[in-house]
Amino acid sequence: MEVLLRNQVAIVTGASSGIGTGIAKSLASAGATVIINHSSEKSKDEAQKVLGEIQKNGGNGMVYQCDVSKEDQVVKMFSDVISEYGTVDILVNNAGIQKDAKFIDMTLEEWDTVMGVNLRGHFLCSREAVKEFLRRGIDTTRSVACGKIIHISSVHEIIPWAGHANYAASKGAIKMLMQTLAQEHGADKIRVNSICPGAIQTPINKDAWETPEAMNDLMKLIPYNRIGQPEDVGNLAAFLASDLADYISGTSIFIDGGMTSLESFSNGG
């Protein structure tokens, strides 16, 4: 059974590092042309490196700078990609940030910044993707679905996280956005799902795995007793974007080594 995404164009937001890079590589390996979105000049070199690795392995794509919290930039990104490649088949809303603080110390700026990228970005990109899917309609030479949207959420869409109220709230909201889109556009044959990673070994959570002590503490939360890798999420994203997953829509899939079974309660709490 082979995951095939040939002739399809995928936009992956926040793809210059971490989980986004893993997803971009997996989609490219499955045959998709991948747009590697990054947010600023600061991340341009990393994005170019990802594209270089994809091309070295026989894949295709391009790098595109866009702050997904800015409406004009998102609209332009979709317009430019459609002008270049004809359409968009797959959107992976991966871009996300953390601005952590105790709740009583959290500033409005910290709240709004996280919501801007983590939630508004998903809204803006999804809106433009759905518009394009509906404009193009179903093309069975590409996919049996009209279009596919994958939101990268988190185990924290269901697990509260003290000190991270803005982040957890944004991920809980993504769940409702995803399910509502799947409901509203299911008859249009647009599939919408979320991937909810647990602990994945990326720079954003370096403090949780950098030292042996930190890693040992982390393993107390993961029954499977290993930390996840970006390619774990990437492989799931490639499957969800393919026709093999055509009857999957409106659901959150947790990829967490069993973290949501709450390992801390394995001995009765």
Short mmCIF file of C-alpha atoms in Angstrom, two decimals:
data_model
loop_
_atom_site.label_atom_id
_atom_site.label_comp_id
_atom_site.label_asym_id
_atom_site.label_seq_id
_atom_site.Cartn_x
_atom_site.Cartn_y
_atom_site.Cartn_z
CA MET A 1 0.00 0.00 0.00
CA GLU A 2 1.66 3.18 -1.22
CA VAL A 3 0.76 6.72 -0.22
CA LEU A 4 0.53 8.73 -3.45
CA LEU A 5 0.26 12.50 -3.78
CA ARG A 6 1.50 12.88 -7.35
CA ASN A 7 0.20 15.89 -9.32
CA GLN A 8 -0.87 17.60 -6.08
CA VAL A 9 0.25 20.93 -4.66
CA ALA A 10 0.61 21.35 -0.90
CA ILE A 11 1.14 24.46 1.20
CA VAL A 12 2.76 23.74 4.56
CA THR A 13 2.87 26.74 6.87
CA GLY A 14 5.75 27.11 9.28
CA ALA A 15 7.73 24.52 7.34
CA SER A 16 11.24 25.90 7.86
CA SER A 17 11.84 23.89 11.04
CA GLY A 18 10.54 21.23 13.39
CA ILE A 19 7.27 19.46 12.68
CA GLY A 20 6.65 21.58 9.58
CA THR A 21 9.89 20.40 8.03
CA GLY A 22 9.00 16.77 8.73
CA ILE A 23 5.62 17.25 7.08
CA ALA A 24 7.05 19.01 4.04
CA LYS A 25 9.57 16.23 3.47
CA SER A 26 6.98 13.48 3.84
CA LEU A 27 4.54 15.12 1.44
CA ALA A 28 7.33 15.64 -1.08
CA SER A 29 8.41 12.00 -0.73
CA ALA A 30 4.84 11.00 -1.58
CA GLY A 31 5.05 13.04 -4.79
CA ALA A 32 3.48 16.39 -3.86
CA THR A 33 4.90 19.73 -4.93
CA VAL A 34 5.44 21.46 -1.59
CA ILE A 35 5.33 25.16 -0.79
CA ILE A 36 7.58 25.69 2.22
CA ASN A 37 6.10 28.65 4.03
CA HIS A 38 8.19 30.62 6.51
CA SER A 39 7.38 33.81 8.37
CA SER A 40 10.34 36.18 8.05
CA GLU A 41 13.76 36.87 6.58
CA LYS A 42 15.22 35.32 9.72
CA SER A 43 13.91 31.90 8.74
CA LYS A 44 14.63 32.16 5.00
CA ASP A 45 17.90 30.23 5.08
CA GLU A 46 16.32 27.34 7.00
CA ALA A 47 13.45 27.21 4.49
CA GLN A 48 15.89 27.14 1.57
CA LYS A 49 17.76 24.30 3.27
CA VAL A 50 14.55 22.29 3.55
CA LEU A 51 13.80 22.88 -0.14
CA GLY A 52 17.35 21.84 -1.03
CA GLU A 53 16.95 18.56 0.83
CA ILE A 54 13.62 17.90 -0.89
CA GLN A 55 15.11 18.60 -4.32
CA LYS A 56 18.15 16.44 -3.56
CA ASN A 57 15.77 13.54 -3.00
CA GLY A 58 13.96 14.15 -6.28
CA GLY A 59 11.10 16.30 -4.98
CA ASN A 60 9.78 19.66 -6.09
CA GLY A 61 8.62 22.84 -4.41
CA MET A 62 9.28 26.44 -3.60
CA VAL A 63 9.93 28.69 -0.61
CA TYR A 64 7.40 31.37 0.27
CA GLN A 65 7.65 34.02 2.99
CA CYS A 66 4.32 34.93 4.59
CA ASP A 67 3.15 35.83 8.08
CA VAL A 68 -0.01 33.74 8.35
CA SER A 69 -1.53 36.13 10.88
CA LYS A 70 -1.66 38.87 8.20
CA GLU A 71 -4.64 38.67 5.87
CA ASP A 72 -3.07 40.49 2.93
CA GLN A 73 0.00 38.26 3.02
CA VAL A 74 -2.06 35.06 3.14
CA VAL A 75 -4.26 36.15 0.23
CA LYS A 76 -1.15 37.00 -1.80
CA MET A 77 0.53 33.68 -0.98
CA PHE A 78 -2.42 31.68 -2.29
CA SER A 79 -2.74 33.91 -5.35
CA ASP A 80 0.95 33.53 -6.16
CA VAL A 81 0.98 29.77 -5.62
CA ILE A 82 -2.12 29.29 -7.79
CA SER A 83 -0.58 31.49 -10.48
CA GLU A 84 2.60 29.39 -10.40
CA TYR A 85 1.13 25.88 -10.11
CA GLY A 86 -2.49 26.21 -11.22
CA THR A 87 -4.15 25.28 -7.94
CA VAL A 88 -3.68 24.07 -4.37
CA ASP A 89 -4.79 20.57 -3.31
CA ILE A 90 -3.53 20.30 0.26
CA LEU A 91 -3.16 22.81 3.08
CA VAL A 92 -1.30 21.94 6.27
CA ASN A 93 -1.85 24.61 8.92
CA ASN A 94 1.28 24.00 10.95
CA ALA A 95 2.60 27.46 11.88
CA GLY A 96 2.39 27.98 15.62
CA ILE A 97 4.14 29.80 18.44
CA GLN A 98 4.29 29.90 22.23
CA LYS A 99 4.46 32.95 24.51
CA ASP A 100 4.35 31.35 27.93
CA ALA A 101 3.47 33.06 31.20
CA LYS A 102 1.54 32.52 34.39
CA PHE A 103 -2.05 33.53 33.73
CA ILE A 104 -2.03 36.57 36.04
CA ASP A 105 1.21 37.78 34.43
CA MET A 106 0.19 37.14 30.81
CA THR A 107 -0.02 40.33 28.76
CA LEU A 108 -2.64 41.09 26.15
CA GLU A 109 0.16 41.20 23.59
CA GLU A 110 1.25 37.66 24.53
CA TRP A 111 -2.34 36.46 24.28
CA ASP A 112 -3.03 38.20 20.95
CA THR A 113 0.28 37.17 19.36
CA VAL A 114 -0.32 33.48 20.02
CA MET A 115 -3.95 33.67 18.93
CA GLY A 116 -2.91 35.59 15.83
CA VAL A 117 -0.62 32.86 14.53
CA ASN A 118 -2.15 29.74 16.08
CA LEU A 119 -5.81 30.49 15.37
CA ARG A 120 -6.22 33.46 13.02
CA GLY A 121 -3.55 31.95 10.78
CA HIS A 122 -5.50 28.69 10.55
CA PHE A 123 -8.67 30.64 9.74
CA LEU A 124 -7.10 32.82 7.05
CA CYS A 125 -5.25 30.00 5.28
CA SER A 126 -8.21 27.63 5.48
CA ARG A 127 -10.54 30.26 4.04
CA GLU A 128 -8.31 30.82 1.02
CA ALA A 129 -7.82 27.08 0.55
CA VAL A 130 -11.56 26.36 0.61
CA LYS A 131 -12.17 29.14 -1.91
CA GLU A 132 -9.66 27.54 -4.27
CA PHE A 133 -11.00 24.02 -3.76
CA LEU A 134 -14.52 25.18 -4.62
CA ARG A 135 -13.30 27.15 -7.64
CA ARG A 136 -11.45 24.14 -9.06
CA GLY A 137 -13.88 21.40 -8.08
CA ILE A 138 -13.03 17.72 -8.02
CA ASP A 139 -10.33 16.55 -10.42
CA THR A 140 -10.01 12.78 -10.09
CA THR A 141 -6.64 12.82 -11.85
CA ARG A 142 -5.41 14.53 -8.68
CA SER A 143 -7.60 13.15 -5.88
CA VAL A 144 -11.09 11.81 -5.25
CA ALA A 145 -11.53 14.66 -2.74
CA CYS A 146 -12.01 18.28 -3.72
CA GLY A 147 -9.34 19.35 -1.26
CA LYS A 148 -7.67 18.43 2.02
CA ILE A 149 -6.94 20.59 5.06
CA ILE A 150 -4.86 19.34 7.97
CA HIS A 151 -4.61 21.41 11.13
CA ILE A 152 -1.64 20.78 13.39
CA SER A 153 -3.14 21.02 16.84
CA SER A 154 -1.73 19.48 20.03
CA VAL A 155 -2.50 17.11 22.86
CA HIS A 156 -3.29 20.37 24.63
CA GLU A 157 -6.54 20.69 22.74
CA ILE A 158 -7.80 18.34 25.49
CA ILE A 159 -5.08 18.44 28.20
CA PRO A 160 -5.02 21.71 30.21
CA TRP A 161 -1.56 23.28 30.49
CA ALA A 162 -0.87 25.63 33.38
CA GLY A 163 1.36 28.52 32.38
CA HIS A 164 0.29 28.21 28.75
CA ALA A 165 -3.32 29.46 28.77
CA ASN A 166 -3.02 31.24 25.42
CA TYR A 167 -1.47 28.22 23.67
CA ALA A 168 -3.92 25.67 25.12
CA ALA A 169 -6.90 27.93 24.34
CA SER A 170 -5.75 28.31 20.74
CA LYS A 171 -5.46 24.54 20.30
CA GLY A 172 -8.89 23.91 21.82
CA ALA A 173 -10.33 26.45 19.40
CA ILE A 174 -8.62 24.72 16.45
CA LYS A 175 -10.60 21.57 17.26
CA MET A 176 -13.91 23.41 16.86
CA LEU A 177 -12.71 25.22 13.73
CA MET A 178 -11.67 21.91 12.18
CA GLN A 179 -14.91 20.12 12.99
CA THR A 180 -17.04 23.03 11.82
CA LEU A 181 -15.20 23.21 8.49
CA ALA A 182 -15.56 19.44 8.03
CA GLN A 183 -19.29 19.75 8.72
CA GLU A 184 -19.87 22.82 6.57
CA HIS A 185 -17.92 21.58 3.54
CA GLY A 186 -18.28 17.82 3.77
CA ALA A 187 -20.86 17.78 0.98
CA ASP A 188 -18.31 19.60 -1.18
CA LYS A 189 -15.96 16.64 -0.65
CA ILE A 190 -13.47 18.76 1.27
CA ARG A 191 -11.81 16.76 4.04
CA VAL A 192 -10.64 18.54 7.20
CA ASN A 193 -8.79 16.89 10.09
CA SER A 194 -6.40 17.68 12.90
CA ILE A 195 -3.17 16.03 13.95
CA CYS A 196 -2.47 16.41 17.68
CA PRO A 197 1.21 15.80 18.48
CA GLY A 198 2.48 15.12 21.95
CA ALA A 199 6.18 15.54 22.73
CA ILE A 200 8.03 15.84 19.43
CA GLN A 201 11.78 16.49 19.44
CA THR A 202 12.00 19.99 17.96
CA PRO A 203 13.68 23.28 18.92
CA ILE A 204 10.44 24.71 20.36
CA ASN A 205 10.55 22.26 23.30
CA LYS A 206 14.31 21.84 23.65
CA ASP A 207 14.18 22.34 27.42
CA ALA A 208 12.06 19.19 27.73
CA TRP A 209 14.61 16.81 26.18
CA GLU A 210 18.02 18.50 26.04
CA THR A 211 19.48 16.88 29.17
CA PRO A 212 19.23 13.25 30.36
CA GLU A 213 17.38 14.49 33.45
CA ALA A 214 14.82 16.37 31.39
CA MET A 215 14.34 13.41 29.07
CA ASN A 216 13.82 11.06 32.01
CA ASP A 217 11.17 13.38 33.42
CA LEU A 218 9.48 13.54 30.02
CA MET A 219 9.33 9.75 29.76
CA LYS A 220 7.18 9.71 32.89
CA LEU A 221 4.42 11.18 30.69
CA ILE A 222 4.84 8.85 27.68
CA PRO A 223 3.88 5.17 28.02
CA TYR A 224 5.65 4.28 24.76
CA ASN A 225 8.88 5.53 26.33
CA ARG A 226 10.33 7.51 23.45
CA ILE A 227 10.05 11.05 22.20
CA GLY A 228 8.38 11.61 18.86
CA GLN A 229 10.20 12.76 15.73
CA PRO A 230 9.05 15.21 13.05
CA GLU A 231 8.86 12.39 10.51
CA ASP A 232 6.32 10.59 12.71
CA VAL A 233 3.96 13.52 12.21
CA GLY A 234 4.98 13.89 8.57
CA ASN A 235 4.08 10.30 7.75
CA LEU A 236 0.65 10.72 9.34
CA ALA A 237 0.08 13.95 7.41
CA ALA A 238 0.97 12.26 4.12
CA PHE A 239 -1.51 9.48 4.85
CA LEU A 240 -4.29 11.91 5.80
CA ALA A 241 -3.68 13.93 2.63
CA SER A 242 -3.93 10.83 0.44
CA ASP A 243 -6.95 9.04 -0.98
CA LEU A 244 -6.21 6.17 1.41
CA ALA A 245 -7.79 8.37 4.09
CA ASP A 246 -10.77 9.47 2.00
CA TYR A 247 -13.38 8.51 4.62
CA ILE A 248 -11.59 10.35 7.44
CA SER A 249 -12.89 13.86 8.10
CA GLY A 250 -13.76 15.96 11.12
CA THR A 251 -11.52 14.12 13.53
CA SER A 252 -8.49 14.74 15.73
CA ILE A 253 -5.79 12.10 15.54
CA PHE A 254 -3.40 12.02 18.48
CA ILE A 255 0.21 11.10 17.82
CA ASP A 256 1.73 11.12 21.28
CA GLY A 257 3.11 7.74 22.32
CA GLY A 258 0.10 7.36 24.60
CA MET A 259 0.51 10.69 26.44
CA THR A 260 -3.24 11.30 26.48
CA SER A 261 -3.68 8.12 28.51
CA LEU A 262 -2.16 10.23 31.32
CA GLU A 263 0.77 8.03 32.31
CA SER A 264 1.14 9.95 35.59
CA PHE A 265 -1.96 8.05 36.78
CA SER A 266 -0.60 4.59 35.82
CA ASN A 267 -0.24 3.66 39.49
CA GLY A 268 -3.52 5.11 40.60
CA GLY A 269 -2.53 8.77 40.64
#
